[in-house]
Amino acid sequence: MDSAEKSANKISSMGSGSIDQVDDDDSPYARKDNKGLKSSISHQDSDLHSRGWDDVSVYNAKKKNYAWFQAPDGKWELAKIISVTGTESLIAFSETKVLKVQSDCLLPANPEILDGIDDLIQLSYLSEPSVLYNLQYRYERDMIYSKAGPVLVAINPFKTIPLYGDDYMQAYKRKKIDSPHVYAIADTAIREMIRDEVNQSIVINGESGAGKTETAKIAMQYLAAVRGGSGIEYEILKTNPILEGFGNAKTSRNDNSSRFGKLIEIHFSEIGRIAGASIQTFLLEKSRVVQCTEGERSYHSFYQLCAGAPPSLREKLNLKSAHEYKYLQQSNCYTISGVNDAEEFRIVVEALDIVHVSKEDQENVFSMLAAVLWLGNVTFQAVDDNNHVEPMIDEALLTVAKLLGCEAENLQTALSTRKMIIMNENIIKRLNLTQAMDSRDALAKSIYSCLFDWLVEQINKSLSAGKRLSGRSISILDIYGFESFDVNSLEQFCINYANERLQQHFNHHLFKLEQEEYIQDGIDWAKVDFEDNQACLSLFEKKPLGLLSLLDEETTFPNATDMSFANKLKEHLNDNPCFRGERGKAFTVHHYAGEVKYDTTGFLEKNRDLLHSVAIQLLSSCTCKLPQIFASSMLSLTEKPAVGSLNKSGGADSQKLSVTLKFKGQLFQLMQRLGNTRSHFIRCIKPNNSHASGIYDQQLVLQQLKCCGVLEVVRISRSGFPTRMTHQKFARRYGFLLLDHVASQDPLSASVAILQQFNILPEMYQVGYTKLFFRTGQIGKLEDTRNRTLNGILRVQSCFRGHKARLILREMKRRIFTLQSFVRGQKDRKEFAILLHRHRAAARIQKRIKAINVRKDYKKLYDASDVIQAVIRGWLVRKSTEGTCLQRFKGNKDDVVVNKTYLADLQRRVLKAEIGLREKEEEKEMIQQRIQQYEKRWSDYEQKMKSMEELWQKQMNSLQSSLTLAKQNLTVDDFSDPSVNLTSANNFSRRNSNDAAGASSNEMSAGLSLISRLAEEFEQRSHVFGDDAQFLVEVKSGQAEASLNPEEELGRLKQSFEGWKKDFGARLRETKVILNKLSSEEGGSGRGGEKVKKNWWGRLNSSRVN
């Protein structure tokens, strides 16, 4: 079997269950609301061409082609064309089945290359089976998101799939992924809001259990992650547990069904960051507080409180188990599979803390919830024969009074009486059992409804943007889808009316406005017909004979009943094609999504939604904070004008807006707000009614696609120009790609030039009066070119800036290196100094430690020596006392007997020691006498040495002065009298006796050198004698130690000095003789020479050595 036949088997295996068969399971992907649409698709024409949307206008059946064939049970199967004969074709499907059918009943199948394509408008053949098969192909591969032109189609997988998280958020933010996703829709809304400065809205719609609420959460998470930063986004996300806890409930089709609609408007600051948010709610289903059908639950908050309240709170509220409260007993369903109500209660409390609801207010909220539960347990007893009743004063009544902060008697009166104004007189009417129970339930519903509104108000205060608001916002609308139950009451009536309005907005946004814009801009456009729901809306809104007008009119009549209302509808609306009267109190409305049968039972009472003045006064008199707030809110509503004529004859003493009229006003405000935004649509699809993953019900999916208008969107998007841009904006955005002289032209000419320059085919765009219209994908090509050009510019800039930065970096590095070298040098020097100090300290420590160790070793050795000595001495003593005999007596242990021989020896030793002592004392006296003699002689020696030192010093000073004077005289004789030398030289010259003069000069030099040697010798000897004498004095005084006799050495030194003195005097006299001889040989030098000699010798003789 080839791949096409396998595909045929796969598509044939798709579920064939009718839309009438709706199960009661819920979605693990998103706990949602509502039942599936019950109306059958049997009213739809089976003729494909009559549907007006299948893109199969040209198709000729050919042999071996594949086509879609609709089986008698309504399923589409892929068949292989075996042969074609005339208008008939022989096809094979489901392996062995062969059938001959009319060729015009076959629809062409797309080529395999298009299997699983993410945008339905790119299918070659657009038909019901092609769309269904493509969605199933992607669904089975966990690709749950697909595009239908501008609409995102999301199929609930009923399991966790890895398509979410920070990595995916960053990828879609940076445009790394372009596949369909909720993240992509949210990112587009952000970009268009910033770029075009237009508020955006994301409208999420779909059947109950399709994943609307979860999709809204995903969109909010993306906005918070991408545009958060101020912290307010965390508070926005934390509102979900509160709203779900107090506004969601388990229904027969969804474990977490939203029983209200909400519009979350997220405000942004001027820099595009989330600055705050506001929440608007619509039509809370109050009846669920007091009544639940089998298998359903009331609001989650009741069960969470009963399961998760701490013991202190349980005691304060007198809480019991959920199954002990009558309001919760009706459905026999107290838990949800896989949901921990206690943990959900903890999450709700945490969320209340985050949105700044104080602990006191939280306790008041839980008190109101407990009061509503206990109200259901209030019972009544008859008080007279007219069936009038009053509440029994039991635990339930007393607990309610305590929780509300009112007197039990006042509560008893409010539940059993009604105040009426007749003829301007107040009349108190007692109630029967039915009326009393209705009054009790009305009070419970009003308290819960006001509590819900108060919580939303507190959340809005916490999320208020304040001065950070920039005026730009993104609104996320999560509202209930079409509902059709076995019994449909006023709640389904309002919900389906709201969906009709939303569908018209969808049509208006995608169909009407698009075609009108084509016409206004002069575009060559073939008008496409689409199914409009204006007739159904007129049925609801027409005055005075519309459904809403007739309902409000009948509500004001005191004697009106549900049957009279049904009859009035049949009387006035039977001719309307969208209305059909049924037997009894029922009627049917043909909605855009199908037919829904409504039962008018309870319509009038629910529409009035009256809480009588007695109950309002009771709440006003309560001491608790919240009941007083609720009463003020109710009184403000009663001051508004009532609808139609007031009931002046009796009944309630106050009127307020009816439920439908109030809801209609809210709906019109919502439509107006959405109309001022650029809408993005997400259509959620439920693949099966069993809420199981992997099951794809063909008929159910097809019905939802039709209800959401997805197929119409695909058809119109394929045939139109989905992308458009004004001439000015187009030229401003892409004009820089042109040359300067072309870009400076008017916007229209520049735009045309851009299109021509980039070879955009004429059939791919059209030029309107004010805008350019493009086919799908064309603007993306221009954006790619623009991005490439900008990237090139940025690359050039980056290269230049990089070069400049590198130069700066290089210079900075050089300076840093220089600075680092100085710093590191200083650091190294400091470290070296520290290291040196540590080294010296370590050496000192080592020295001390080594010394300590050495002393320890020495002490050990010393102690060991003492021990050894003690042992040896003991041994010697014992050896020397071997003859000693010691004997101890019994009488006195201290008495001993000593050997006589040993005793005599001891006596001898004592005598000997005494004699030695006397001798030593005598020696001591002799030594002391000798010491005194030595000291006397030493003082004489010191005086003699002192006198000799003085004499030697005088003699040395005399010799020193004589030598100094001799040097000076010789110098003066040779150099100080140049006139004499010059005269002598002239005389020698005149006599031509140069040789004699030279010889005389040499002899004089010799004399001078001899005197110099004598002076040096004198200095040396004087130092030697002085040092020796000083040393001997130090030895004598004990300052120096030497193995010699200082007296003998002093005598020898004196003899040596006298001998040298005589020798030095003789040599000095010889030198004098030599010098006299030299001077006599120079006698011819004249008178001047004699004068010089006389002077020299005179000075010499005057300073001779004594």
PDB file of C-alpha atoms in Angstrom, residues 62-299:
ATOM      1  CA  LYS A  62      -7.630  11.874 -13.733  1.00  0.00           C
ATOM      2  CA  LYS A  63      -6.534   8.294 -13.466  1.00  0.00           C
ATOM      3  CA  LYS A  64      -4.082   7.545 -10.626  1.00  0.00           C
ATOM      4  CA  ASN A  65      -4.939  10.847  -8.914  1.00  0.00           C
ATOM      5  CA  TYR A  66      -6.144  10.979  -5.325  1.00  0.00           C
ATOM      6  CA  ALA A  67      -9.338  12.660  -4.235  1.00  0.00           C
ATOM      7  CA  TRP A  68     -11.529  13.071  -1.189  1.00  0.00           C
ATOM      8  CA  PHE A  69     -14.745  11.129  -1.084  1.00  0.00           C
ATOM      9  CA  GLN A  70     -17.493  11.678   1.504  1.00  0.00           C
ATOM     10  CA  ALA A  71     -18.882   8.390   2.757  1.00  0.00           C
ATOM     11  CA  PRO A  72     -22.568   7.990   3.587  1.00  0.00           C
ATOM     12  CA  ASP A  73     -21.792   8.319   7.322  1.00  0.00           C
ATOM     13  CA  GLY A  74     -20.363  11.800   6.683  1.00  0.00           C
ATOM     14  CA  LYS A  75     -16.672  10.906   7.048  1.00  0.00           C
ATOM     15  CA  TRP A  76     -14.166  12.036   4.439  1.00  0.00           C
ATOM     16  CA  GLU A  77     -11.910   9.359   3.040  1.00  0.00           C
ATOM     17  CA  LEU A  78      -8.947   9.594   0.695  1.00  0.00           C
ATOM     18  CA  ALA A  79      -9.574   7.489  -2.427  1.00  0.00           C
ATOM     19  CA  LYS A  80      -7.490   6.545  -5.435  1.00  0.00           C
ATOM     20  CA  ILE A  81      -9.062   7.113  -8.862  1.00  0.00           C
ATOM     21  CA  ILE A  82      -8.742   3.894 -10.852  1.00  0.00           C
ATOM     22  CA  SER A  83     -10.526   4.967 -14.013  1.00  0.00           C
ATOM     23  CA  VAL A  84     -12.741   7.748 -15.366  1.00  0.00           C
ATOM     24  CA  THR A  85     -15.663   7.113 -17.706  1.00  0.00           C
ATOM     25  CA  GLY A  86     -17.629  10.138 -18.717  1.00  0.00           C
ATOM     26  CA  THR A  87     -19.016  11.742 -15.629  1.00  0.00           C
ATOM     27  CA  GLU A  88     -18.320   8.711 -13.473  1.00  0.00           C
ATOM     28  CA  SER A  89     -15.142   7.650 -11.714  1.00  0.00           C
ATOM     29  CA  LEU A  90     -14.098   4.303 -10.292  1.00  0.00           C
ATOM     30  CA  ILE A  91     -12.364   4.806  -6.954  1.00  0.00           C
ATOM     31  CA  ALA A  92     -10.712   2.522  -4.408  1.00  0.00           C
ATOM     32  CA  PHE A  93     -10.544   3.313  -0.686  1.00  0.00           C
ATOM     33  CA  SER A  94     -10.239   1.509   2.614  1.00  0.00           C
ATOM     34  CA  GLU A  95      -7.907  -1.076   1.094  1.00  0.00           C
ATOM     35  CA  THR A  96     -10.390  -3.404  -0.610  1.00  0.00           C
ATOM     36  CA  LYS A  97     -13.416  -1.184  -1.206  1.00  0.00           C
ATOM     37  CA  VAL A  98     -14.130  -0.140  -4.799  1.00  0.00           C
ATOM     38  CA  LEU A  99     -16.936   2.203  -5.700  1.00  0.00           C
ATOM     39  CA  LYS A 100     -18.236   4.004  -8.763  1.00  0.00           C
ATOM     40  CA  VAL A 101     -19.273   7.597  -8.026  1.00  0.00           C
ATOM     41  CA  GLN A 102     -20.025  10.789  -9.916  1.00  0.00           C
ATOM     42  CA  SER A 103     -16.843  12.695 -10.687  1.00  0.00           C
ATOM     43  CA  ASP A 104     -18.293  15.984  -9.438  1.00  0.00           C
ATOM     44  CA  CYS A 105     -18.667  14.430  -5.963  1.00  0.00           C
ATOM     45  CA  LEU A 106     -14.898  14.114  -5.643  1.00  0.00           C
ATOM     46  CA  LEU A 107     -12.676  16.810  -4.177  1.00  0.00           C
ATOM     47  CA  PRO A 108      -9.000  16.962  -5.136  1.00  0.00           C
ATOM     48  CA  ALA A 109      -6.369  16.047  -2.557  1.00  0.00           C
ATOM     49  CA  ASN A 110      -3.294  18.205  -2.013  1.00  0.00           C
ATOM     50  CA  PRO A 111       0.154  16.843  -2.875  1.00  0.00           C
ATOM     51  CA  GLU A 112       2.087  15.169  -0.083  1.00  0.00           C
ATOM     52  CA  ILE A 113       4.586  18.017   0.036  1.00  0.00           C
ATOM     53  CA  LEU A 114       1.864  20.210   1.539  1.00  0.00           C
ATOM     54  CA  ASP A 115       1.020  17.758   4.332  1.00  0.00           C
ATOM     55  CA  GLY A 116       1.291  19.543   7.667  1.00  0.00           C
ATOM     56  CA  ILE A 117       1.780  23.029   6.251  1.00  0.00           C
ATOM     57  CA  ASP A 118       1.374  25.601   9.039  1.00  0.00           C
ATOM     58  CA  ASP A 119      -0.773  28.122   7.107  1.00  0.00           C
ATOM     59  CA  LEU A 120      -4.031  26.806   5.687  1.00  0.00           C
ATOM     60  CA  ILE A 121      -4.212  29.493   2.992  1.00  0.00           C
ATOM     61  CA  GLN A 122      -1.157  27.921   1.318  1.00  0.00           C
ATOM     62  CA  LEU A 123      -3.016  24.700   0.507  1.00  0.00           C
ATOM     63  CA  SER A 124      -3.275  24.139  -3.211  1.00  0.00           C
ATOM     64  CA  TYR A 125      -6.846  22.882  -2.877  1.00  0.00           C
ATOM     65  CA  LEU A 126      -8.890  24.443  -0.109  1.00  0.00           C
ATOM     66  CA  SER A 127     -11.741  22.187   1.028  1.00  0.00           C
ATOM     67  CA  GLU A 128     -13.200  20.758   4.175  1.00  0.00           C
ATOM     68  CA  PRO A 129     -11.333  17.427   4.045  1.00  0.00           C
ATOM     69  CA  SER A 130      -8.039  19.146   3.119  1.00  0.00           C
ATOM     70  CA  VAL A 131      -8.272  21.472   6.102  1.00  0.00           C
ATOM     71  CA  LEU A 132      -9.338  18.682   8.443  1.00  0.00           C
ATOM     72  CA  TYR A 133      -6.566  16.364   7.291  1.00  0.00           C
ATOM     73  CA  ASN A 134      -3.903  19.099   7.561  1.00  0.00           C
ATOM     74  CA  LEU A 135      -4.958  19.954  11.107  1.00  0.00           C
ATOM     75  CA  GLN A 136      -5.020  16.277  12.070  1.00  0.00           C
ATOM     76  CA  TYR A 137      -1.583  15.720  10.527  1.00  0.00           C
ATOM     77  CA  ARG A 138      -0.128  18.505  12.697  1.00  0.00           C
ATOM     78  CA  TYR A 139      -2.119  17.509  15.781  1.00  0.00           C
ATOM     79  CA  GLU A 140      -0.777  13.949  15.746  1.00  0.00           C
ATOM     80  CA  ARG A 141       2.762  15.377  15.714  1.00  0.00           C
ATOM     81  CA  ASP A 142       2.093  17.743  18.646  1.00  0.00           C
ATOM     82  CA  MET A 143       2.019  20.755  16.343  1.00  0.00           C
ATOM     83  CA  ILE A 144      -1.158  22.114  17.868  1.00  0.00           C
ATOM     84  CA  TYR A 145      -0.922  25.633  16.401  1.00  0.00           C
ATOM     85  CA  SER A 146      -1.816  26.482  12.810  1.00  0.00           C
ATOM     86  CA  LYS A 147      -2.603  29.678  10.944  1.00  0.00           C
ATOM     87  CA  ALA A 148      -5.688  30.471   8.935  1.00  0.00           C
ATOM     88  CA  GLY A 149      -4.556  33.749   7.457  1.00  0.00           C
ATOM     89  CA  PRO A 150      -4.565  36.255  10.338  1.00  0.00           C
ATOM     90  CA  VAL A 151      -6.275  33.810  12.733  1.00  0.00           C
ATOM     91  CA  LEU A 152      -4.397  31.387  14.978  1.00  0.00           C
ATOM     92  CA  VAL A 153      -6.021  27.960  15.326  1.00  0.00           C
ATOM     93  CA  ALA A 154      -5.098  26.186  18.586  1.00  0.00           C
ATOM     94  CA  ILE A 155      -6.142  22.560  19.130  1.00  0.00           C
ATOM     95  CA  ASN A 156      -6.210  21.403  22.740  1.00  0.00           C
ATOM     96  CA  PRO A 157      -3.708  18.496  23.062  1.00  0.00           C
ATOM     97  CA  PHE A 158      -5.065  17.382  26.473  1.00  0.00           C
ATOM     98  CA  LYS A 159      -1.474  16.732  27.559  1.00  0.00           C
ATOM     99  CA  THR A 160       1.729  18.593  28.288  1.00  0.00           C
ATOM    100  CA  ILE A 161       3.854  19.371  25.241  1.00  0.00           C
ATOM    101  CA  PRO A 162       7.306  21.027  25.164  1.00  0.00           C
ATOM    102  CA  LEU A 163       6.366  24.217  23.337  1.00  0.00           C
ATOM    103  CA  TYR A 164       6.633  26.719  26.180  1.00  0.00           C
ATOM    104  CA  GLY A 165       9.194  28.294  28.470  1.00  0.00           C
ATOM    105  CA  ASP A 166      11.858  30.987  28.454  1.00  0.00           C
ATOM    106  CA  ASP A 167      13.773  29.483  25.527  1.00  0.00           C
ATOM    107  CA  TYR A 168      10.727  29.580  23.263  1.00  0.00           C
ATOM    108  CA  MET A 169       9.842  33.083  24.446  1.00  0.00           C
ATOM    109  CA  GLN A 170      13.284  34.404  23.574  1.00  0.00           C
ATOM    110  CA  ALA A 171      13.214  32.599  20.228  1.00  0.00           C
ATOM    111  CA  TYR A 172       9.912  34.219  19.219  1.00  0.00           C
ATOM    112  CA  LYS A 173      11.050  37.576  20.544  1.00  0.00           C
ATOM    113  CA  ARG A 174      14.172  37.457  18.374  1.00  0.00           C
ATOM    114  CA  LYS A 175      12.250  36.047  15.401  1.00  0.00           C
ATOM    115  CA  LYS A 176      14.318  32.878  15.379  1.00  0.00           C
ATOM    116  CA  ILE A 177      11.084  30.871  15.062  1.00  0.00           C
ATOM    117  CA  ASP A 178       8.266  31.868  12.738  1.00  0.00           C
ATOM    118  CA  SER A 179       5.932  28.900  13.247  1.00  0.00           C
ATOM    119  CA  PRO A 180       2.396  29.624  14.550  1.00  0.00           C
ATOM    120  CA  HIS A 181       2.160  30.049  18.300  1.00  0.00           C
ATOM    121  CA  VAL A 182       0.398  32.081  20.969  1.00  0.00           C
ATOM    122  CA  TYR A 183       3.800  33.683  21.568  1.00  0.00           C
ATOM    123  CA  ALA A 184       3.858  34.848  17.946  1.00  0.00           C
ATOM    124  CA  ILE A 185       0.414  36.474  18.277  1.00  0.00           C
ATOM    125  CA  ALA A 186       1.424  38.240  21.492  1.00  0.00           C
ATOM    126  CA  ASP A 187       4.714  39.378  19.962  1.00  0.00           C
ATOM    127  CA  THR A 188       2.918  40.740  16.906  1.00  0.00           C
ATOM    128  CA  ALA A 189       0.556  42.676  19.170  1.00  0.00           C
ATOM    129  CA  ILE A 190       3.497  44.215  21.043  1.00  0.00           C
ATOM    130  CA  ARG A 191       5.346  45.192  17.889  1.00  0.00           C
ATOM    131  CA  GLU A 192       2.283  46.741  16.229  1.00  0.00           C
ATOM    132  CA  MET A 193       1.398  48.631  19.404  1.00  0.00           C
ATOM    133  CA  ILE A 194       4.892  50.174  19.565  1.00  0.00           C
ATOM    134  CA  ARG A 195       5.305  50.680  15.837  1.00  0.00           C
ATOM    135  CA  ASP A 196       1.861  52.009  14.927  1.00  0.00           C
ATOM    136  CA  GLU A 197       0.922  53.450  18.349  1.00  0.00           C
ATOM    137  CA  VAL A 198      -2.422  51.657  18.192  1.00  0.00           C
ATOM    138  CA  ASN A 199      -4.013  49.735  21.049  1.00  0.00           C
ATOM    139  CA  GLN A 200      -4.187  45.993  20.476  1.00  0.00           C
ATOM    140  CA  SER A 201      -6.553  43.240  21.553  1.00  0.00           C
ATOM    141  CA  ILE A 202      -6.303  39.455  21.550  1.00  0.00           C
ATOM    142  CA  VAL A 203      -9.728  37.805  21.268  1.00  0.00           C
ATOM    143  CA  ILE A 204      -9.737  34.177  22.389  1.00  0.00           C
ATOM    144  CA  ASN A 205     -12.818  32.164  21.600  1.00  0.00           C
ATOM    145  CA  GLY A 206     -13.848  28.559  21.376  1.00  0.00           C
ATOM    146  CA  GLU A 207     -16.000  25.811  22.784  1.00  0.00           C
ATOM    147  CA  SER A 208     -15.892  24.804  26.416  1.00  0.00           C
ATOM    148  CA  GLY A 209     -12.791  22.719  27.080  1.00  0.00           C
ATOM    149  CA  ALA A 210     -10.975  24.011  24.006  1.00  0.00           C
ATOM    150  CA  GLY A 211      -8.259  25.741  26.067  1.00  0.00           C
ATOM    151  CA  LYS A 212      -9.316  29.410  26.096  1.00  0.00           C
ATOM    152  CA  THR A 213      -8.281  30.262  29.648  1.00  0.00           C
ATOM    153  CA  GLU A 214      -4.967  28.452  29.354  1.00  0.00           C
ATOM    154  CA  THR A 215      -4.266  30.220  26.077  1.00  0.00           C
ATOM    155  CA  ALA A 216      -4.963  33.560  27.756  1.00  0.00           C
ATOM    156  CA  LYS A 217      -2.497  32.623  30.509  1.00  0.00           C
ATOM    157  CA  ILE A 218       0.181  31.780  27.945  1.00  0.00           C
ATOM    158  CA  ALA A 219      -0.292  35.135  26.205  1.00  0.00           C
ATOM    159  CA  MET A 220      -0.060  36.978  29.539  1.00  0.00           C
ATOM    160  CA  GLN A 221       3.076  35.047  30.475  1.00  0.00           C
ATOM    161  CA  TYR A 222       4.736  36.081  27.223  1.00  0.00           C
ATOM    162  CA  LEU A 223       3.827  39.751  27.693  1.00  0.00           C
ATOM    163  CA  ALA A 224       5.118  39.622  31.281  1.00  0.00           C
ATOM    164  CA  ALA A 225       8.387  37.930  30.291  1.00  0.00           C
ATOM    165  CA  VAL A 226       9.132  40.149  27.286  1.00  0.00           C
ATOM    166  CA  ARG A 227       7.810  43.502  28.490  1.00  0.00           C
ATOM    167  CA  GLY A 228       8.055  43.086  32.263  1.00  0.00           C
ATOM    168  CA  GLY A 229      10.665  44.507  34.571  1.00  0.00           C
ATOM    169  CA  SER A 230       8.756  46.709  36.996  1.00  0.00           C
ATOM    170  CA  GLY A 231       7.414  43.793  39.069  1.00  0.00           C
ATOM    171  CA  ILE A 232       3.770  44.568  38.307  1.00  0.00           C
ATOM    172  CA  GLU A 233       3.702  41.756  35.746  1.00  0.00           C
ATOM    173  CA  TYR A 234       4.118  39.236  38.575  1.00  0.00           C
ATOM    174  CA  GLU A 235       1.012  40.622  40.262  1.00  0.00           C
ATOM    175  CA  ILE A 236      -0.900  40.423  36.976  1.00  0.00           C
ATOM    176  CA  LEU A 237      -0.077  36.740  36.597  1.00  0.00           C
ATOM    177  CA  LYS A 238      -1.052  36.077  40.205  1.00  0.00           C
ATOM    178  CA  THR A 239      -4.595  37.331  39.557  1.00  0.00           C
ATOM    179  CA  ASN A 240      -5.365  34.111  37.686  1.00  0.00           C
ATOM    180  CA  PRO A 241      -5.586  31.843  40.786  1.00  0.00           C
ATOM    181  CA  ILE A 242      -7.929  34.347  42.471  1.00  0.00           C
ATOM    182  CA  LEU A 243     -10.239  34.748  39.487  1.00  0.00           C
ATOM    183  CA  GLU A 244     -10.259  31.015  38.794  1.00  0.00           C
ATOM    184  CA  GLY A 245     -10.909  30.164  42.437  1.00  0.00           C
ATOM    185  CA  PHE A 246     -13.874  32.519  42.771  1.00  0.00           C
ATOM    186  CA  GLY A 247     -15.146  32.443  39.169  1.00  0.00           C
ATOM    187  CA  ASN A 248     -14.511  28.927  37.848  1.00  0.00           C
ATOM    188  CA  ALA A 249     -16.312  25.683  38.576  1.00  0.00           C
ATOM    189  CA  LYS A 250     -16.450  22.065  37.471  1.00  0.00           C
ATOM    190  CA  THR A 251     -19.137  21.460  34.873  1.00  0.00           C
ATOM    191  CA  SER A 252     -20.187  18.325  33.092  1.00  0.00           C
ATOM    192  CA  ARG A 253     -17.769  19.174  30.279  1.00  0.00           C
ATOM    193  CA  ASN A 254     -14.881  20.928  31.961  1.00  0.00           C
ATOM    194  CA  ASP A 255     -13.183  20.651  35.326  1.00  0.00           C
ATOM    195  CA  ASN A 256     -12.235  24.336  35.352  1.00  0.00           C
ATOM    196  CA  SER A 257     -14.991  26.067  33.442  1.00  0.00           C
ATOM    197  CA  SER A 258     -14.985  29.872  33.540  1.00  0.00           C
ATOM    198  CA  ARG A 259     -18.427  30.898  34.684  1.00  0.00           C
ATOM    199  CA  PHE A 260     -17.820  34.529  33.776  1.00  0.00           C
ATOM    200  CA  GLY A 261     -16.160  36.492  31.026  1.00  0.00           C
ATOM    201  CA  LYS A 262     -13.174  38.736  31.576  1.00  0.00           C
ATOM    202  CA  LEU A 263     -11.246  41.366  29.684  1.00  0.00           C
ATOM    203  CA  ILE A 264      -7.717  41.984  30.976  1.00  0.00           C
ATOM    204  CA  GLU A 265      -6.340  45.273  29.704  1.00  0.00           C
ATOM    205  CA  ILE A 266      -2.557  45.493  30.188  1.00  0.00           C
ATOM    206  CA  HIS A 267      -1.213  49.047  30.137  1.00  0.00           C
ATOM    207  CA  PHE A 268       2.286  49.980  28.986  1.00  0.00           C
ATOM    208  CA  SER A 269       4.605  52.832  29.864  1.00  0.00           C
ATOM    209  CA  GLU A 270       6.228  55.203  27.396  1.00  0.00           C
ATOM    210  CA  ILE A 271       9.235  52.912  27.036  1.00  0.00           C
ATOM    211  CA  GLY A 272       7.044  49.897  26.266  1.00  0.00           C
ATOM    212  CA  ARG A 273       7.174  48.211  29.687  1.00  0.00           C
ATOM    213  CA  ILE A 274       4.156  46.867  31.547  1.00  0.00           C
ATOM    214  CA  ALA A 275       2.946  49.622  33.864  1.00  0.00           C
ATOM    215  CA  GLY A 276      -0.326  48.195  35.166  1.00  0.00           C
ATOM    216  CA  ALA A 277      -3.551  46.442  34.255  1.00  0.00           C
ATOM    217  CA  SER A 278      -7.292  46.502  34.754  1.00  0.00           C
ATOM    218  CA  ILE A 279      -9.837  43.674  34.708  1.00  0.00           C
ATOM    219  CA  GLN A 280     -13.446  43.839  33.592  1.00  0.00           C
ATOM    220  CA  THR A 281     -15.773  40.909  34.233  1.00  0.00           C
ATOM    221  CA  PHE A 282     -19.062  39.948  32.600  1.00  0.00           C
ATOM    222  CA  LEU A 283     -22.100  37.952  33.734  1.00  0.00           C
ATOM    223  CA  LEU A 284     -21.008  35.843  36.665  1.00  0.00           C
ATOM    224  CA  GLU A 285     -23.244  32.753  36.859  1.00  0.00           C
ATOM    225  CA  LYS A 286     -24.782  33.440  40.275  1.00  0.00           C
ATOM    226  CA  SER A 287     -27.271  30.581  40.108  1.00  0.00           C
ATOM    227  CA  ARG A 288     -24.410  28.107  40.498  1.00  0.00           C
ATOM    228  CA  VAL A 289     -23.968  29.300  44.085  1.00  0.00           C
ATOM    229  CA  VAL A 290     -27.277  27.781  45.179  1.00  0.00           C
ATOM    230  CA  GLN A 291     -27.850  24.952  42.721  1.00  0.00           C
ATOM    231  CA  CYS A 292     -25.668  22.418  40.876  1.00  0.00           C
ATOM    232  CA  THR A 293     -26.607  19.537  38.624  1.00  0.00           C
ATOM    233  CA  GLU A 294     -25.396  16.012  39.126  1.00  0.00           C
ATOM    234  CA  GLY A 295     -21.649  15.555  38.543  1.00  0.00           C
ATOM    235  CA  GLU A 296     -20.854  19.271  38.706  1.00  0.00           C
ATOM    236  CA  ARG A 297     -19.499  21.478  41.473  1.00  0.00           C
ATOM    237  CA  SER A 298     -20.138  24.969  42.703  1.00  0.00           C
ATOM    238  CA  TYR A 299     -17.316  27.507  42.613  1.00  0.00           C
TER     239      TYR A 299
END
